[in-house]
Tab-separated table of C-alpha atoms in Angstrom:
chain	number	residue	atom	x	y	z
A	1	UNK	CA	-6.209	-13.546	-6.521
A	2	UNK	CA	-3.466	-14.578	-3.819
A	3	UNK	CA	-4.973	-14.315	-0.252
A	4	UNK	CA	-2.593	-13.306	2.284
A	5	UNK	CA	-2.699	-13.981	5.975
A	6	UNK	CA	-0.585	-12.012	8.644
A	7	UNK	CA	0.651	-13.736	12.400
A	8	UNK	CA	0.053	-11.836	14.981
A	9	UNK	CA	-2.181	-9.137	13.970
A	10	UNK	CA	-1.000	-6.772	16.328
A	11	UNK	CA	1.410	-6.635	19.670
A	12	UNK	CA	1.992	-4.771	22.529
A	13	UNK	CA	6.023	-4.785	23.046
A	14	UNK	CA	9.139	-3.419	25.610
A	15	UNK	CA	11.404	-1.099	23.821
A	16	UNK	CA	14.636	-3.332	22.955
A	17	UNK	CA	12.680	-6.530	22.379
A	18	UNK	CA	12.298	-8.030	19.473
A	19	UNK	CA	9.430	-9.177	17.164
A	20	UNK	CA	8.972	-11.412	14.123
A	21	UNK	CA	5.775	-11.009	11.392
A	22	UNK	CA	4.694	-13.653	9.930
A	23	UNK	CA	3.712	-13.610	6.030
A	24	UNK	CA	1.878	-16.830	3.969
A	25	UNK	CA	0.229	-16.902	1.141
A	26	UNK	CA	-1.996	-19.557	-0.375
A	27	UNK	CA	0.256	-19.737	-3.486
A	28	UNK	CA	3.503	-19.413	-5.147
A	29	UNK	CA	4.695	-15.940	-6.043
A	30	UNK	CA	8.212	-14.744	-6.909
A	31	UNK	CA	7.804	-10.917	-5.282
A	32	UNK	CA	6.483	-10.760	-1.783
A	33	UNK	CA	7.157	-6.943	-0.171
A	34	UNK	CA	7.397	-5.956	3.314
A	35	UNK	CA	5.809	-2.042	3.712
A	36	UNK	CA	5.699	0.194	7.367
A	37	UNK	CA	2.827	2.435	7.257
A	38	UNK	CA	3.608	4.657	10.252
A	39	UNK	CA	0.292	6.571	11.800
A	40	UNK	CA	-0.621	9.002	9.905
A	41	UNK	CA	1.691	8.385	6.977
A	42	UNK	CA	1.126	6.573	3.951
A	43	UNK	CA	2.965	3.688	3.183
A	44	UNK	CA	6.964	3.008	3.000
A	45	UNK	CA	8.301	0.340	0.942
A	46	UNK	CA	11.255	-1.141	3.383
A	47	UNK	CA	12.374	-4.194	1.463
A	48	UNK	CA	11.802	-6.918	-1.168
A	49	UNK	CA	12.052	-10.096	0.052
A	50	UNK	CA	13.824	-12.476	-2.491
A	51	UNK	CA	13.592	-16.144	-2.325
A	52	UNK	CA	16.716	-18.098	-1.850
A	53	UNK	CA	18.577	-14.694	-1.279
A	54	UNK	CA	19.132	-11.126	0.570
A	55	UNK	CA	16.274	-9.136	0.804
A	56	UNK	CA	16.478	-5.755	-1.101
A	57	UNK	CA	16.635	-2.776	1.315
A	58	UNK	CA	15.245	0.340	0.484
A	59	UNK	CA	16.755	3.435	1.250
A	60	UNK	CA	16.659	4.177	4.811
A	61	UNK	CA	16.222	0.504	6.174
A	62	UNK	CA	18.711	-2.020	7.009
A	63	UNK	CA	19.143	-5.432	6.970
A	64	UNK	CA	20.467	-5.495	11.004
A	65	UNK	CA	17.374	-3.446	12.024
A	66	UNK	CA	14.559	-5.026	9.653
A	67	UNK	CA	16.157	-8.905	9.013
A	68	UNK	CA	13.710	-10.696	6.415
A	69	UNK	CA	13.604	-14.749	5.621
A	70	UNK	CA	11.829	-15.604	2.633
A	71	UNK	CA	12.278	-19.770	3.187
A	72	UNK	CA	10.400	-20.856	0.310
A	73	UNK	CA	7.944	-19.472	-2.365
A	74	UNK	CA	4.572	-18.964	0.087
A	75	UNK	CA	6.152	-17.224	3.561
A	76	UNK	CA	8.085	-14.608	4.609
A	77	UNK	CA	9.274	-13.285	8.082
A	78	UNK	CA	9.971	-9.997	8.789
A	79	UNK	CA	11.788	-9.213	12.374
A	80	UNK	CA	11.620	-5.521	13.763
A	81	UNK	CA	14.933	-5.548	15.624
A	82	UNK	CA	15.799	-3.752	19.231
A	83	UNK	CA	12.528	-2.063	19.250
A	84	UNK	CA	11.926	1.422	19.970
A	85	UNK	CA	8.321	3.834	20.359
A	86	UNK	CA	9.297	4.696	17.137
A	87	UNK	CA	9.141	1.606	15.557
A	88	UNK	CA	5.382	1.929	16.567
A	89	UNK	CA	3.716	0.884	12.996
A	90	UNK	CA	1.381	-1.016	10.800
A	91	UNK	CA	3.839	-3.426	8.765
A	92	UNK	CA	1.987	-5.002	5.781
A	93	UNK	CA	3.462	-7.818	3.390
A	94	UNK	CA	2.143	-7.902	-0.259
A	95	UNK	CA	2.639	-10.084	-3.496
A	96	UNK	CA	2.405	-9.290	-6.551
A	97	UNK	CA	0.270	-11.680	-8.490
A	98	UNK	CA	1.970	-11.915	-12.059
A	99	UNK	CA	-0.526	-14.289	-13.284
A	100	UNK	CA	-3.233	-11.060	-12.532
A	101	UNK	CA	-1.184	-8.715	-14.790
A	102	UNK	CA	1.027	-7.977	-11.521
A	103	UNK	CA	-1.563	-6.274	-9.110
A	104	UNK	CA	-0.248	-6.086	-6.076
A	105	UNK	CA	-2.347	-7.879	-2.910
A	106	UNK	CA	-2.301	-6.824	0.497
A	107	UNK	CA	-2.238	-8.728	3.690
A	108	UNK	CA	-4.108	-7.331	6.660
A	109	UNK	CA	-1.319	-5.796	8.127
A	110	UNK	CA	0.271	-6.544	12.059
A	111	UNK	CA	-0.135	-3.175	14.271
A	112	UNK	CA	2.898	-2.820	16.688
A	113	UNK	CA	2.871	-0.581	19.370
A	114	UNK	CA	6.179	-0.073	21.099
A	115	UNK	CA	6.238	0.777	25.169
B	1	UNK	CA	13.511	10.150	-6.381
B	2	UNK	CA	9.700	9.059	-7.135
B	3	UNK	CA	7.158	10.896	-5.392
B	4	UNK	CA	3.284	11.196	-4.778
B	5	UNK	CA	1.451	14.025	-3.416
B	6	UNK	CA	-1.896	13.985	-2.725
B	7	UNK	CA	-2.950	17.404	-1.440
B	8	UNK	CA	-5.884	17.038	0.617
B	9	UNK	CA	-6.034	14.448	3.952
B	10	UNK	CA	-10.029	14.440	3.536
B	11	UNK	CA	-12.674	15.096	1.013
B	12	UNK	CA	-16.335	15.234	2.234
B	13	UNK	CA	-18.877	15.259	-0.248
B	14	UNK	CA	-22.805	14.790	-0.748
B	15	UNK	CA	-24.214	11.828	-1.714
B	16	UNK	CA	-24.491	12.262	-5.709
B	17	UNK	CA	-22.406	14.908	-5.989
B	18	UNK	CA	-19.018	14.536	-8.680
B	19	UNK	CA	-16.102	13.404	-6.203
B	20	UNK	CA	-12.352	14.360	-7.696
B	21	UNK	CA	-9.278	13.129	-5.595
B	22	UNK	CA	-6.463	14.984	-6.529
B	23	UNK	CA	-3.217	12.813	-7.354
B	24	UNK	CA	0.606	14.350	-8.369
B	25	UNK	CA	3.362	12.603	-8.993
B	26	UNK	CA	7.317	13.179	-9.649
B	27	UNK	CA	9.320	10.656	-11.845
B	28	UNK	CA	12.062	10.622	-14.202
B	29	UNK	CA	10.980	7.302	-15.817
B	30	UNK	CA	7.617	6.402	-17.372
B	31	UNK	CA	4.943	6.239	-14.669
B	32	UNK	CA	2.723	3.409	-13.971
B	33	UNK	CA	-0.111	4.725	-11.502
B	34	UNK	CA	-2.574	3.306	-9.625
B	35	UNK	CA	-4.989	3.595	-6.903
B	36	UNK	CA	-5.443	1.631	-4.114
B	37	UNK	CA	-8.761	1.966	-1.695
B	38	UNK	CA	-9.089	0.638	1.660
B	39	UNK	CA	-12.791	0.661	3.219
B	40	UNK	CA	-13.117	0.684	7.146
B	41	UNK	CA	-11.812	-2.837	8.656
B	42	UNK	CA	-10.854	-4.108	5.292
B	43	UNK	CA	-7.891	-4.382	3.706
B	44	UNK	CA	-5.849	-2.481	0.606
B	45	UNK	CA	-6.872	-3.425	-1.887
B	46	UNK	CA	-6.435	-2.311	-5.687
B	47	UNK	CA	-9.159	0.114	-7.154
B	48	UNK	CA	-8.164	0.591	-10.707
B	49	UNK	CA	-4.423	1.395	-12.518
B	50	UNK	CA	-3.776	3.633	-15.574
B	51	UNK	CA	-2.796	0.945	-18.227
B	52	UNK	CA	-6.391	-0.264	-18.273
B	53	UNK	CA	-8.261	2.219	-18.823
B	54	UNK	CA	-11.370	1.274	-17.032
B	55	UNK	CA	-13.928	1.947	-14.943
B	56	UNK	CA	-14.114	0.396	-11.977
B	57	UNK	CA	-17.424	1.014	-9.190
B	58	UNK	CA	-17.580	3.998	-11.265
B	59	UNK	CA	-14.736	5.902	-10.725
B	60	UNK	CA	-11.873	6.406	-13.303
B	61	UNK	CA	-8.637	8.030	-13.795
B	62	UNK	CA	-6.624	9.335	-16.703
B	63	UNK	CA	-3.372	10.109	-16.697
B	64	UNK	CA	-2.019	13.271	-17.788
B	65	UNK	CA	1.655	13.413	-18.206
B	66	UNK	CA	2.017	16.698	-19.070
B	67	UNK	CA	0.392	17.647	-15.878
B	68	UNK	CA	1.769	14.953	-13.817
B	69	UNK	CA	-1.309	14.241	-12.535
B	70	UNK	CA	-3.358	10.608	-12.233
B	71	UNK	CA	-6.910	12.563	-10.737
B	72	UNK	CA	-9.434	9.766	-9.641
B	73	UNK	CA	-13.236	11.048	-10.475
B	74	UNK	CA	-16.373	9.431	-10.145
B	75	UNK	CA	-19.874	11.674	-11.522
B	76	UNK	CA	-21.746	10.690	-8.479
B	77	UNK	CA	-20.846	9.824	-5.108
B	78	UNK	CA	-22.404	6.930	-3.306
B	79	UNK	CA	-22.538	5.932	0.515
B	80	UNK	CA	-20.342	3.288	0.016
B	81	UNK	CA	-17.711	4.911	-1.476
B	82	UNK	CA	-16.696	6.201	2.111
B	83	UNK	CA	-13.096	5.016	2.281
B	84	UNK	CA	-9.374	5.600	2.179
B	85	UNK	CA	-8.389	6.273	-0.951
B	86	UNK	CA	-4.542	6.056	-1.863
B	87	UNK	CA	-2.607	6.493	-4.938
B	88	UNK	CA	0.897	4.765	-5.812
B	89	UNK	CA	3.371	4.920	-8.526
B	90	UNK	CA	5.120	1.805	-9.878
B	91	UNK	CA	8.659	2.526	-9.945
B	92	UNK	CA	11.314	-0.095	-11.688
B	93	UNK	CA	14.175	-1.837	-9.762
B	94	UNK	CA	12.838	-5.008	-9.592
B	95	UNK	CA	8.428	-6.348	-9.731
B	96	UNK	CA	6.226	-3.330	-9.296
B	97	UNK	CA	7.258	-1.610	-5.936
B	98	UNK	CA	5.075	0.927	-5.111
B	99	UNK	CA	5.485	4.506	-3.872
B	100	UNK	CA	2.125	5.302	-2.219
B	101	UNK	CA	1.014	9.285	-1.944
B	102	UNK	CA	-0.724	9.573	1.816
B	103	UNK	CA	-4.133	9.260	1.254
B	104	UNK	CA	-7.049	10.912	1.157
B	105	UNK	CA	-10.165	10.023	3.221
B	106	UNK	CA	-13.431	10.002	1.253
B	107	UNK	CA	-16.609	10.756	3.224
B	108	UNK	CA	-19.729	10.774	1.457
B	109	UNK	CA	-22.577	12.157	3.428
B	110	UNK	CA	-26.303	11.187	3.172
């Protein structure tokens, strides 16, 4: 099973800052998926992130707001862009292991809170 | 669109008693459903999906497509089954993205 770590695990921010999550993984894995999990919702897929290419927005989430890097096969970045209180989430990358009959794994997840 | 429902935000039960969580989904493709369990400071993690067919800790799930529904059950609750208990549908577009219903919390009481 692919173990997942997540930098920082949480953050106090200013609205209209900026912040970048950090996503590794201790192997390779071709899908790697950036979720929002907003408090007291469930989880919200916001975007593949493809290797060597644009991630893959969902609907409602943009590339300007939610810019993704996925450098090589183990790491992805996601940035949350002019932050507002809204913004205010858990934001969880996950890979799907294909070699496990593609479960998905979870990383621990980075709590934001926006000021 | 794709879309989960699970109807109730918490389930409290007595140890050893049957636990049901209730799961409904919406899709115009063919469904693959899972659930997903998080226990308290851990992280999600992947209980069981429909295309196995097993049993995992106990509980399973069946799907039943002419109900739409993916119900997780489990005969007899134990303590350490207290958790958050969510269930997600696979939908197609590209690896298994996953729309995620909102979760029920499981409390099992002594």
């Amino acid at each position: 099973s692919a173990v997942i770590s997540q930098k920082p695990s949480r953050d106090i921010c200013q609205r209209g800052t900026s912040l970048t999550i950090q996503c590794q993984v201790d192997s390779q894995v071709t899908m790697m998926f950036w979720y929002r999990q907003q408090p007291g919702q469930s989880l919200t897929l916001i975007a593949t992130a493809n290797q060597g290419s644009e991630a893959t927005y969902e609907s409602g989430f943009v590339i300007d707001k939610f810019p993704i890097s996925r450098p090589n096969l183990t790491f992805s970045t996601l940035t949350v862009s002019n932050m507002s209180p809204e913004d205010s989430s858990i934001y969880l990358c996950s890979v799907e292991d294909q070699t496990g009959g593609d479960e998905q794994f979870f990383g621990p997840g980075t709590r934001l809170t926006v000021l | 669109a794709q879309r989960v429902t699970q109807p109730e935000k918490l389930l409290s039960v007595f140890k050893g008693a049957p636990v049901e969580l209730k799961c409904n989904y919406s899709y115009s493709g063919s469904p693959e459903l899972f659930w997903y369990v998080q226990y308290s400071r851990q992280r999600l993690q992947l209980l069981l999906r429909h295309i196995s067919r097993e049993s995992i800790k106990g509980f399973t799930a069946d799907l039943n497509k002419g109900e739409t529904s993916f119900h997780l059950k489990k005969p007899f609750a134990q303590e350490e089954d207290s958790a958050m208990y969510y269930c997600a549908l696979a939908f197609t577009g590209g690896g298994n993205k996953l729309t995620f219903g909102t979760g029920t919390q499981l409390k099992v009481e002594l």
